[in-house]
Amino acid sequence: MTRAEMETLGWDRCDVVLISGDAYVDHPAFGMALLGRLLERHGWRVGVIAQPGWQDSEDFQALGRPRLCFGVTAGNVDSRIANLSAGKQRRRRDDFSPGGRAGLRPDRASIVYANRAREAYPGVPIVLGGLEASLRRLAHYDDWDDRVRRSLLLDARADILVYGMGERPLLEIVARLAAADPAPADLSGIRGTVTAVGAGEAPANAVRLPRYDEVASDPTRYLEAHRLGERELAPGDGKPLAQPHGDRVVVQWPPAPPLPQAELDALYELPFRRTWHPRYDAEGGVPALETVRTSITAHRGCCGDCAFCAITAHQGRIVQSRSEGSILAEIRRVAGQPDFKGTITDIGGPTANLYGARCKRWDRGRFCHDRGCLLPERCPHLELGYDAAIRLYRQAARIPGVKHVFLGSGLRFDLLTADRDRRYLEQIAAHQVSGLLKVAPEHCDDHVLALMNKPRFAVYEEFLRRFRAASRKAGKQQYVVNYFIASHPGSSLRETLKLALYLAKRRIKPEQIQDFIPAPMTRAACMYHTGVDPTTGRRVHVPRSLKERRLQRALLQYDRPANRKLLEAALAELDALHVLPKFLAAAGSRPRLDKSPRGPVPGGAPRLAKAKTAKRLPARRARGPRGRA
């Protein structure tokens, strides 16, 4: 990260310089560290410029001219999310910056960094990557500007853009650049990348998407482009996509194939120090590390395909799991660190209980385009890895120094409602829940849930019944932390009132309310922009105005005194002021957690934050044919 460090290594210059909007943390949960260590393992000299000042190009010259390329990323999160709230207010904190300081990364960081790197060293190839670039690889709706923007590849004037999990594409890019050096390299045809070609130069088998100017001006053409693009996300049978932008054609090459288990294991065996760079010590370090310091990534990808979630467009629907031996070896390394306190905070991924999940089609890099893996019902061809997961959790708990093995990632509750799931649910209820179990019902209205591509609310209630039974069997009092979304397409004030009344009736005062943000390339963003569900072609209500979004949030956070006027305004608009006393009574009551014999009722995370471990209840004997108490 510094010239002094280069001199210590005896380097005159770097092969690749990675530029990131995050502070540098050498931990496998941070993409910059993962890719940097991978390049290092393959013999390349890698430098990192973290959070450079972007007012001029001075910081971009800190490590000199790279021999092969600059790799540019906005960081672990999109710079729009890092810098702005859902209401587009400036955030006061950035956990990926030293000391949590805000303002250390620019808006549209990928574009700004690419321009400054080009200014610092003209002619050096620029490779874009990371979540921000991945979700903006084609023409996309951008809620910053409330319009459709061009591919980020063109706006940043980069040579190539890597989308998805970029290990294999990046290695191939660097190898091609090195083989051609000093001549320009041909970077076309690399899976998991996007390039730009001249008119008439797109591959013959490419699926032609509507032109940028058409999708920017006509919502129906945007819908068509979205539908065509969604069908080419499977690595095994996806075709290239070609979308004209003026006199250039942006070509998205098929997705990179999933990493074989051996390659995935090798990634996490790289020599990470699992801490931030020493330059941040004086500022107290990087807060984002604390949530993952003793967590273990067990798998990547998610077959849930939620409409609002970017995982499908980025990591993909195919779940890739590490081997049991690799995970246990990493836990031993973590347990051997001098500051380890005995708790593994997570063995997870996008969805904790999808570890070890398999489908025969996934083995060929494919998945079904005309049906989901989980909805409307769980596909019979989906094999869950519950037996392997239980064995993994139990072996991890036996490692010397490990006192607790928890699941900090969220779970798919609809995969825990069948009798065949009982053994796994009882295992995690007894040993893997730290007192708080994260689940995401998102809403209670089945129409809104269908648009989200989430299970019916009755499924969630069945899960609660089974979870409380499993907790009672374990002799524990445990809590459920729920995540809800306000202002999702399809959710009007009336549907939000339905959810608010559900919460008030149960005296739930949720803090975890997420205002919907249309992440580019997601189905929900397409709905938000066009007002049409791309799956059914039906029109949906879209809460666009700041006023309606505030009213929806006030309904769900009815207990806050600052929301009283907004709550009354929302009820007046719905001609429902007669229910105001119900909200006031619930707001004035103590939050009901899960201390009643009826079992857990979901509550907000901050109000439950003190429950670090589950409370032990006296064991009771089974009572008759209904089973164990």
XYZ file of C-alpha atoms in Angstrom:
629
model
C 0.000 0.000 0.000
C 3.025 2.291 0.207
C 6.303 2.854 -1.614
C 8.132 1.840 1.563
C 6.386 -1.533 1.533
C 7.334 -1.976 -2.128
C 10.960 -1.265 -1.329
C 10.885 -3.772 1.516
C 9.712 -6.397 -0.985
C 12.337 -5.314 -3.499
C 9.766 -4.264 -6.122
C 10.460 -1.497 -8.600
C 6.798 -1.417 -9.644
C 3.546 -3.363 -9.356
C 2.008 -5.536 -12.042
C -1.530 -4.651 -10.945
C -2.725 -1.756 -8.804
C -6.151 -2.200 -7.230
C -8.115 0.951 -6.373
C -10.952 0.670 -3.867
C -13.559 2.867 -2.207
C -13.090 0.887 1.015
C -10.297 1.003 3.550
C -8.064 -2.042 3.091
C -8.958 -4.965 5.345
C -7.039 -8.201 4.777
C -9.972 -10.523 5.433
C -11.722 -12.892 3.002
C -15.069 -11.122 3.509
C -13.613 -8.109 1.655
C -13.455 -8.479 -2.116
C -10.309 -6.401 -2.542
C -8.353 -8.678 -0.196
C -9.724 -11.830 -1.816
C -8.720 -10.773 -5.328
C -5.418 -9.232 -4.253
C -4.325 -12.368 -2.420
C -5.428 -14.516 -5.370
C -3.322 -12.480 -7.811
C -0.414 -12.651 -5.381
C -0.749 -16.454 -5.192
C -0.434 -16.612 -8.996
C 2.809 -14.668 -8.924
C 1.664 -11.124 -9.686
C 2.925 -8.114 -7.750
C -0.144 -6.357 -6.385
C -0.525 -2.894 -4.919
C -3.599 -1.410 -3.276
C -4.676 2.226 -3.258
C -7.505 2.423 -0.727
C -9.872 5.399 -0.599
C -7.657 7.776 -2.587
C -8.384 11.487 -2.598
C -10.227 12.097 -5.849
C -9.912 15.875 -6.148
C -6.736 15.319 -8.193
C -4.615 12.410 -9.408
C -1.835 12.610 -6.804
C -2.958 9.637 -4.697
C -3.355 7.542 -7.853
C 0.374 7.945 -8.509
C 1.353 6.689 -5.030
C 2.581 3.297 -6.236
C 3.820 4.364 -9.633
C 2.700 3.197 -13.054
C 1.439 -0.421 -12.950
C 2.946 -2.713 -15.564
C -0.327 -4.339 -16.610
C -3.482 -2.587 -15.381
C -5.496 -0.738 -12.789
C -8.335 -2.684 -11.137
C -11.070 -0.280 -10.021
C -13.947 -0.933 -7.621
C -16.261 1.256 -5.569
C -15.814 -1.221 -2.704
C -17.820 -3.951 -0.996
C -20.981 -1.893 -1.384
C -22.394 0.376 -4.055
C -21.267 3.970 -3.508
C -24.910 5.085 -3.747
C -25.766 2.864 -0.762
C -22.587 3.820 1.092
C -23.146 7.554 0.708
C -26.919 8.065 0.637
C -29.921 6.779 2.556
C -33.060 5.549 0.781
C -34.384 9.124 1.075
C -31.148 10.385 -0.534
C -29.881 12.007 2.648
C -26.107 12.009 3.212
C -25.060 9.272 5.598
C -23.098 10.343 8.655
C -21.167 7.104 8.929
C -19.374 4.688 6.613
C -18.372 1.450 8.343
C -15.977 0.576 5.511
C -13.863 3.662 6.299
C -11.358 4.107 9.137
C -13.133 5.180 12.294
C -16.450 4.966 10.432
C -15.833 8.370 8.852
C -18.218 9.332 6.067
C -17.239 11.187 2.907
C -14.063 9.283 2.027
C -15.455 7.836 -1.215
C -17.014 9.864 -4.032
C -20.442 9.403 -5.540
C -20.243 7.100 -8.575
C -16.860 6.004 -7.297
C -16.160 3.632 -10.205
C -16.403 6.451 -12.743
C -14.425 8.946 -10.658
C -11.601 6.514 -9.872
C -11.323 5.345 -13.479
C -11.021 8.924 -14.715
C -8.365 9.835 -12.146
C -6.362 6.672 -12.848
C -6.417 7.476 -16.560
C -5.306 11.027 -15.801
C -2.448 9.767 -13.625
C -1.136 7.247 -16.166
C -2.640 7.531 -19.644
C -2.705 4.316 -21.611
C -2.769 1.906 -18.668
C -5.710 -0.541 -19.132
C -8.550 -0.074 -16.644
C -10.554 -3.056 -15.375
C -13.821 -2.297 -13.566
C -15.268 -4.690 -10.998
C -17.203 -5.011 -7.776
C -20.908 -4.783 -7.000
C -21.378 -1.246 -8.339
C -19.969 -2.154 -11.750
C -21.609 -5.579 -11.851
C -25.136 -4.190 -11.439
C -24.541 -1.440 -13.992
C -22.972 -3.497 -16.741
C -25.789 -2.806 -19.242
C -28.217 0.084 -19.688
C -29.950 0.329 -16.297
C -32.424 2.382 -14.303
C -30.572 4.643 -11.872
C -32.573 6.145 -9.021
C -29.917 8.784 -8.313
C -30.886 10.485 -11.564
C -34.340 8.859 -11.902
C -33.505 7.860 -15.458
C -31.947 5.081 -17.480
C -28.185 5.408 -17.773
C -25.693 3.846 -20.168
C -23.510 0.884 -19.314
C -20.970 1.859 -16.673
C -18.263 0.499 -18.971
C -18.854 3.417 -21.347
C -19.418 6.078 -18.697
C -16.121 5.136 -17.019
C -14.352 4.697 -20.390
C -12.796 1.484 -19.062
C -11.275 -1.279 -21.169
C -13.286 -4.117 -19.644
C -15.831 -4.689 -16.868
C -15.948 -7.807 -14.689
C -19.363 -8.824 -13.356
C -20.252 -11.398 -10.743
C -17.637 -13.119 -8.640
C -14.541 -12.116 -10.562
C -11.727 -14.508 -9.633
C -11.446 -16.439 -12.893
C -12.154 -13.489 -15.215
C -9.562 -11.302 -13.476
C -6.878 -13.977 -13.697
C -7.532 -14.414 -17.407
C -7.509 -10.655 -18.041
C -4.154 -10.233 -16.299
C -2.699 -13.254 -18.115
C -3.760 -11.880 -21.510
C -2.368 -8.438 -20.712
C 0.952 -9.968 -19.672
C 1.162 -12.182 -22.774
C 0.558 -9.237 -25.107
C 2.711 -6.697 -23.238
C 3.652 -4.140 -24.485
C 1.120 -4.472 -27.334
C -2.603 -4.032 -26.588
C -4.297 -7.278 -25.572
C -7.466 -8.751 -27.037
C -9.854 -8.954 -24.063
C -12.954 -10.118 -25.924
C -14.769 -13.343 -25.157
C -13.787 -13.688 -21.489
C -16.661 -15.184 -19.530
C -18.000 -12.974 -16.765
C -16.945 -9.742 -18.493
C -18.381 -6.921 -20.579
C -16.578 -5.220 -23.455
C -17.487 -2.673 -26.112
C -17.078 -3.253 -29.852
C -17.872 -1.345 -33.008
C -21.189 -1.622 -34.813
C -21.417 -4.945 -36.602
C -18.676 -6.578 -34.480
C -20.899 -8.268 -31.897
C -20.730 -12.097 -31.826
C -23.104 -13.783 -34.247
C -24.845 -15.821 -31.531
C -25.492 -12.829 -29.254
C -29.021 -12.030 -28.088
C -29.789 -8.531 -29.359
C -31.185 -6.219 -26.687
C -33.104 -3.030 -27.517
C -30.830 -0.056 -28.077
C -29.888 2.236 -25.209
C -31.842 5.171 -26.619
C -34.935 2.960 -26.895
C -34.805 1.591 -23.340
C -34.072 5.104 -22.036
C -37.201 6.577 -23.622
C -39.683 3.681 -23.747
C -40.546 1.620 -20.628
C -41.888 -1.231 -22.753
C -38.502 -1.599 -24.431
C -36.845 -1.510 -21.019
C -39.128 -4.357 -19.939
C -38.152 -6.324 -23.030
C -34.436 -5.814 -22.391
C -34.861 -6.925 -18.777
C -36.727 -10.106 -19.737
C -34.168 -11.032 -22.389
C -31.249 -10.389 -20.037
C -32.722 -12.465 -17.201
C -32.861 -15.532 -19.420
C -29.113 -15.497 -20.067
C -27.840 -15.614 -16.483
C -27.041 -19.346 -16.394
C -23.334 -20.052 -17.047
C -24.017 -23.382 -18.744
C -26.352 -22.195 -21.490
C -26.274 -18.381 -21.350
C -25.615 -16.558 -24.611
C -23.782 -13.257 -25.080
C -25.928 -10.126 -24.909
C -25.390 -7.242 -27.338
C -26.846 -3.799 -26.664
C -26.097 -0.891 -29.030
C -25.118 2.395 -27.385
C -24.790 4.940 -30.193
C -22.006 3.799 -32.522
C -20.733 1.238 -29.978
C -22.153 -2.116 -28.959
C -21.824 -3.259 -25.344
C -21.334 -7.032 -25.245
C -21.979 -9.014 -22.086
C -20.211 -12.344 -22.439
C -21.828 -15.376 -20.735
C -21.395 -15.657 -16.967
C -18.262 -17.267 -15.594
C -18.844 -20.880 -14.530
C -19.141 -21.609 -10.797
C -15.859 -22.361 -9.087
C -15.253 -26.060 -8.392
C -15.153 -26.805 -4.685
C -11.370 -27.253 -4.707
C -10.859 -23.760 -6.188
C -13.344 -22.235 -3.750
C -11.549 -23.900 -0.850
C -8.180 -22.646 -2.115
C -9.441 -19.046 -2.095
C -10.118 -19.133 1.629
C -6.802 -20.811 2.396
C -4.861 -17.766 1.174
C -2.697 -16.086 3.857
C -5.126 -13.427 5.100
C -4.107 -11.568 8.241
C -7.802 -11.041 9.111
C -7.257 -7.453 10.209
C -7.055 -3.951 8.767
C -3.889 -2.340 7.482
C -1.786 -0.883 10.341
C -2.191 2.631 8.951
C -5.742 2.638 10.403
C -4.743 1.777 13.978
C -4.626 5.401 15.088
C -8.239 5.909 13.973
C -9.544 2.856 15.773
C -9.579 0.541 12.787
C -12.355 -0.215 10.301
C -15.765 -0.888 11.919
C -16.993 -3.213 9.143
C -14.437 -5.806 10.219
C -16.004 -6.239 13.646
C -19.177 -7.814 12.261
C -17.231 -10.464 10.315
C -13.961 -10.829 12.227
C -14.762 -14.363 13.406
C -17.287 -15.257 10.714
C -16.737 -17.947 8.092
C -17.983 -17.836 4.506
C -19.308 -21.327 3.816
C -20.911 -20.786 0.412
C -21.881 -18.224 -2.213
C -24.895 -17.781 -4.467
C -28.605 -17.998 -3.608
C -31.461 -19.762 -5.375
C -34.096 -17.662 -3.568
C -34.290 -15.149 -6.433
C -36.001 -12.405 -4.400
C -37.163 -9.621 -6.717
C -35.415 -6.833 -4.795
C -32.135 -8.659 -4.154
C -28.971 -8.127 -6.210
C -27.514 -11.563 -5.434
C -29.172 -13.198 -8.451
C -27.617 -10.671 -10.825
C -24.239 -10.709 -9.067
C -23.411 -14.015 -7.352
C -26.024 -15.992 -9.279
C -28.647 -18.618 -8.469
C -26.226 -21.545 -8.285
C -25.077 -22.274 -4.731
C -21.370 -23.133 -4.422
C -20.285 -24.614 -1.094
C -16.867 -25.114 0.422
C -15.788 -28.496 1.748
C -16.201 -29.363 5.382
C -12.432 -29.762 5.783
C -11.695 -26.297 4.370
C -14.203 -24.620 6.683
C -12.943 -26.455 9.757
C -9.346 -25.567 8.878
C -10.296 -21.873 8.702
C -12.069 -22.107 12.052
C -8.898 -23.592 13.565
C -6.904 -20.646 12.211
C -9.405 -18.193 13.693
C -9.448 -20.032 17.019
C -5.664 -19.866 17.123
C -5.569 -16.075 17.029
C -4.598 -14.449 20.348
C -7.660 -12.182 20.452
C -10.208 -14.974 19.797
C -12.868 -14.998 22.519
C -14.380 -18.381 21.749
C -17.292 -17.456 19.473
C -17.622 -18.136 15.757
C -20.232 -15.531 14.892
C -21.332 -17.078 11.603
C -20.875 -20.007 9.264
C -22.918 -18.766 6.379
C -23.388 -16.946 3.130
C -26.242 -15.096 1.441
C -28.605 -17.645 3.072
C -27.194 -19.644 5.966
C -29.288 -22.777 5.508
C -28.379 -23.234 1.837
C -24.944 -24.613 2.700
C -24.468 -27.854 0.803
C -27.585 -27.369 -1.357
C -27.384 -29.165 -4.699
C -29.270 -29.628 -7.938
C -28.226 -31.822 -10.856
C -28.723 -28.897 -13.251
C -26.333 -26.766 -11.209
C -23.602 -29.324 -11.843
C -23.890 -28.386 -15.539
C -23.984 -24.657 -14.798
C -27.701 -24.435 -15.515
C -30.983 -23.750 -13.755
C -34.644 -23.671 -14.739
C -35.785 -20.483 -16.462
C -39.507 -21.207 -16.217
C -39.710 -21.994 -12.502
C -38.017 -21.097 -9.235
C -36.117 -23.386 -6.911
C -38.186 -22.399 -3.861
C -41.439 -20.869 -5.112
C -44.318 -21.432 -5.427
C -43.161 -24.645 -3.728
C -39.758 -26.135 -3.008
C -38.535 -27.961 -6.101
C -38.272 -31.733 -5.513
C -34.931 -31.726 -7.357
C -33.376 -29.318 -4.831
C -31.307 -31.284 -2.321
C -30.616 -29.406 0.887
C -27.354 -30.072 2.680
C -28.809 -30.251 6.173
C -27.052 -33.483 7.166
C -23.685 -32.062 6.083
C -24.406 -28.767 7.845
C -25.307 -30.460 11.133
C -22.118 -32.507 10.995
C -20.132 -29.334 10.215
C -21.612 -27.362 13.134
C -20.964 -30.200 15.576
C -17.370 -30.705 14.471
C -16.717 -26.970 14.613
C -17.945 -26.871 18.196
C -15.353 -29.521 19.146
C -12.370 -27.465 17.957
C -10.201 -26.430 20.929
C -10.937 -22.861 21.991
C -14.373 -22.725 20.331
C -17.193 -22.224 22.834
C -20.040 -21.180 20.522
C -20.816 -21.657 16.825
C -23.607 -19.333 15.723
C -25.391 -18.517 12.482
C -25.300 -14.765 11.947
C -26.549 -14.825 8.352
C -30.268 -14.790 7.653
C -32.124 -18.032 6.986
C -34.818 -18.969 4.479
C -37.651 -19.801 6.844
C -39.608 -21.502 4.034
C -36.906 -24.189 4.026
C -37.644 -24.930 7.707
C -41.366 -25.711 7.626
C -41.468 -29.356 6.531
C -41.166 -32.407 8.742
C -37.962 -33.376 6.948
C -36.422 -30.066 8.082
C -37.088 -30.705 11.777
C -33.712 -32.206 12.640
C -31.828 -29.195 11.233
C -34.182 -26.709 12.904
C -33.810 -28.435 16.263
C -30.026 -28.434 15.859
C -29.781 -24.698 15.227
C -32.415 -23.838 17.844
C -30.411 -25.752 20.443
C -26.911 -24.645 19.478
C -26.600 -22.147 16.611
C -28.933 -19.323 17.688
C -27.236 -16.726 19.852
C -30.585 -15.670 21.285
C -31.528 -13.860 18.062
C -32.530 -15.570 14.814
C -32.625 -13.420 11.684
C -35.419 -14.009 9.193
C -36.958 -11.806 6.520
C -40.747 -12.045 6.162
C -40.554 -8.578 4.464
C -44.370 -8.090 4.517
C -47.614 -9.793 5.527
C -49.692 -9.119 2.418
C -49.591 -12.039 -0.009
C -49.973 -9.817 -3.081
C -46.901 -7.790 -2.122
C -45.013 -10.954 -1.171
C -45.748 -12.445 -4.595
C -44.244 -9.371 -6.261
C -41.201 -9.725 -4.007
C -41.004 -13.418 -4.944
C -41.263 -14.304 -1.270
C -43.335 -17.119 0.303
C -46.888 -16.600 1.521
C -47.242 -15.174 5.001
C -48.844 -18.385 6.255
C -45.493 -20.092 5.608
C -43.783 -17.609 7.915
C -46.363 -18.216 10.646
C -45.859 -21.975 10.299
C -42.111 -21.412 10.684
C -42.682 -19.423 13.892
C -44.752 -22.284 15.297
C -42.023 -24.792 14.524
C -39.217 -22.558 15.777
C -40.905 -21.966 19.115
C -41.469 -25.717 19.449
C -37.784 -26.391 18.705
C -36.737 -23.709 21.213
C -38.975 -25.200 23.914
C -37.519 -28.631 23.253
C -34.042 -27.147 23.732
C -35.186 -25.468 26.955
C -34.413 -22.022 25.613
C -36.196 -18.704 25.350
C -35.201 -17.263 21.949
C -36.056 -14.282 19.819
C -36.759 -13.686 16.163
C -35.412 -10.570 14.466
C -37.555 -9.689 11.468
C -36.688 -7.596 8.460
C -39.459 -5.686 6.724
C -39.425 -3.565 3.564
C -41.452 -0.377 3.179
C -42.464 1.140 -0.169
C -41.703 -1.897 -2.317
C -43.493 -1.835 -5.696
C -47.022 -3.153 -5.170
C -47.210 -1.923 -1.582
C -49.603 0.991 -1.217
C -50.602 2.666 2.046
C -53.422 0.149 2.376
C -51.114 -2.873 2.303
C -48.737 -1.082 4.667
C -51.596 -0.429 7.090
C -52.339 -4.158 7.060
C -48.760 -4.892 8.089
C -48.755 -2.101 10.687
C -51.916 -3.471 12.301
C -50.353 -6.928 12.398
C -47.328 -5.485 14.205
C -49.398 -3.378 16.603
C -51.686 -6.285 17.520
C -48.629 -8.231 18.603
C -46.969 -5.168 20.198
C -44.018 -5.494 17.838
C -42.036 -2.277 17.517
C -39.631 -2.979 14.674
C -36.439 -1.075 14.124
C -35.343 -3.117 11.112
C -37.438 -1.316 8.501
C -35.696 -1.014 5.160
C -36.941 1.619 2.753
C -36.953 0.067 -0.682
C -34.033 1.071 -2.912
C -34.204 -0.067 -6.564
C -30.913 -1.887 -7.062
C -30.026 -1.820 -10.776
C -30.733 -4.982 -12.813
C -33.139 -6.403 -10.207
C -36.726 -7.317 -11.061
C -38.010 -4.868 -8.442
C -36.037 -1.992 -10.002
C -37.658 -2.864 -13.328
C -41.070 -2.665 -11.635
C -40.176 0.623 -9.998
C -39.129 2.206 -13.289
C -41.848 0.813 -15.563
C -44.764 0.319 -13.164
C -45.174 -3.194 -14.587
C -44.349 -6.615 -13.158
C -42.002 -8.103 -15.794
C -43.089 -11.634 -14.845
C -46.835 -11.167 -15.412
C -47.024 -7.958 -17.447
C -49.540 -6.508 -14.970
C -49.351 -2.948 -13.713
C -48.343 -2.408 -10.088
C -48.562 0.519 -7.715
C -45.176 2.200 -7.233
C -44.589 4.429 -4.163
C -42.442 7.087 -5.825
C -43.067 10.264 -3.850
C -41.026 11.050 -0.761
C -44.302 11.833 1.008
C -45.759 8.357 0.484
C -42.497 6.694 1.443
C -42.431 8.650 4.715
C -46.056 7.768 5.441
C -45.400 4.071 4.880
C -42.423 4.096 7.203
C -44.378 6.025 9.852
C -47.114 3.387 9.799
C -44.612 0.613 10.441
C -42.747 2.592 13.119
C -45.967 3.738 14.768
C -44.396 3.805 18.251
C -42.038 6.700 17.556
C -43.300 10.045 18.896
C -41.627 11.848 15.983
C -43.893 9.908 13.598
C -47.185 10.869 15.278
C -48.229 13.505 12.744
C -47.210 11.345 9.808
C -49.101 8.399 11.304
C -52.251 10.495 11.627
C -51.813 11.821 8.073
C -51.495 8.282 6.696
C -54.601 7.116 8.565
C -56.554 10.179 7.448
C -55.624 9.503 3.828
C -56.901 5.949 4.239
C -60.031 7.097 6.089
C -58.882 4.908 8.953
C -58.428 7.303 11.884
C -60.648 5.003 13.937
C -57.705 2.588 14.329
C -55.398 5.267 15.794
C -56.187 4.197 19.403
C -54.887 0.694 18.584
C -51.543 2.135 17.535
C -51.354 4.457 20.531
C -52.146 1.628 22.927
C -49.523 -0.600 21.320
C -46.980 2.233 21.286
C -47.467 2.838 25.002
C -47.145 -0.816 25.921
C -44.001 -2.746 26.603
C -42.797 -4.661 23.551
C -43.954 -8.249 23.839
C -41.065 -10.520 23.137
C -41.318 -14.285 23.345
C -41.745 -14.878 27.060
C -45.275 -16.211 26.873
C -45.966 -19.950 26.659
C -47.182 -19.364 23.125
C -43.583 -18.859 22.055
C -41.608 -16.206 20.249
C -43.116 -13.134 18.702
C -40.784 -11.199 16.382
C -39.303 -7.984 17.690
C -36.908 -5.252 16.582
C -33.196 -5.973 16.754
C -31.977 -2.934 18.726
C -34.518 -3.587 21.493
C -33.302 -7.157 21.682
C -29.623 -6.403 21.264
C -28.846 -7.141 24.928
C -29.917 -10.759 24.504
C -26.464 -11.972 23.511
C -27.183 -15.558 24.504
C -30.374 -17.516 24.791
C -32.014 -17.755 28.189
C -32.247 -21.257 29.604
C -35.689 -22.424 30.685
C -36.320 -25.322 33.041
C -36.687 -28.579 31.155
C -40.182 -30.064 31.117
C -41.394 -33.499 30.333
C -43.429 -34.389 27.291
C -47.171 -34.004 27.787
C -49.161 -36.662 26.022
C -49.374 -37.302 22.296
C -48.790 -33.645 21.360
C -45.074 -34.218 21.882
C -42.422 -32.554 23.984
C -43.201 -29.371 25.862
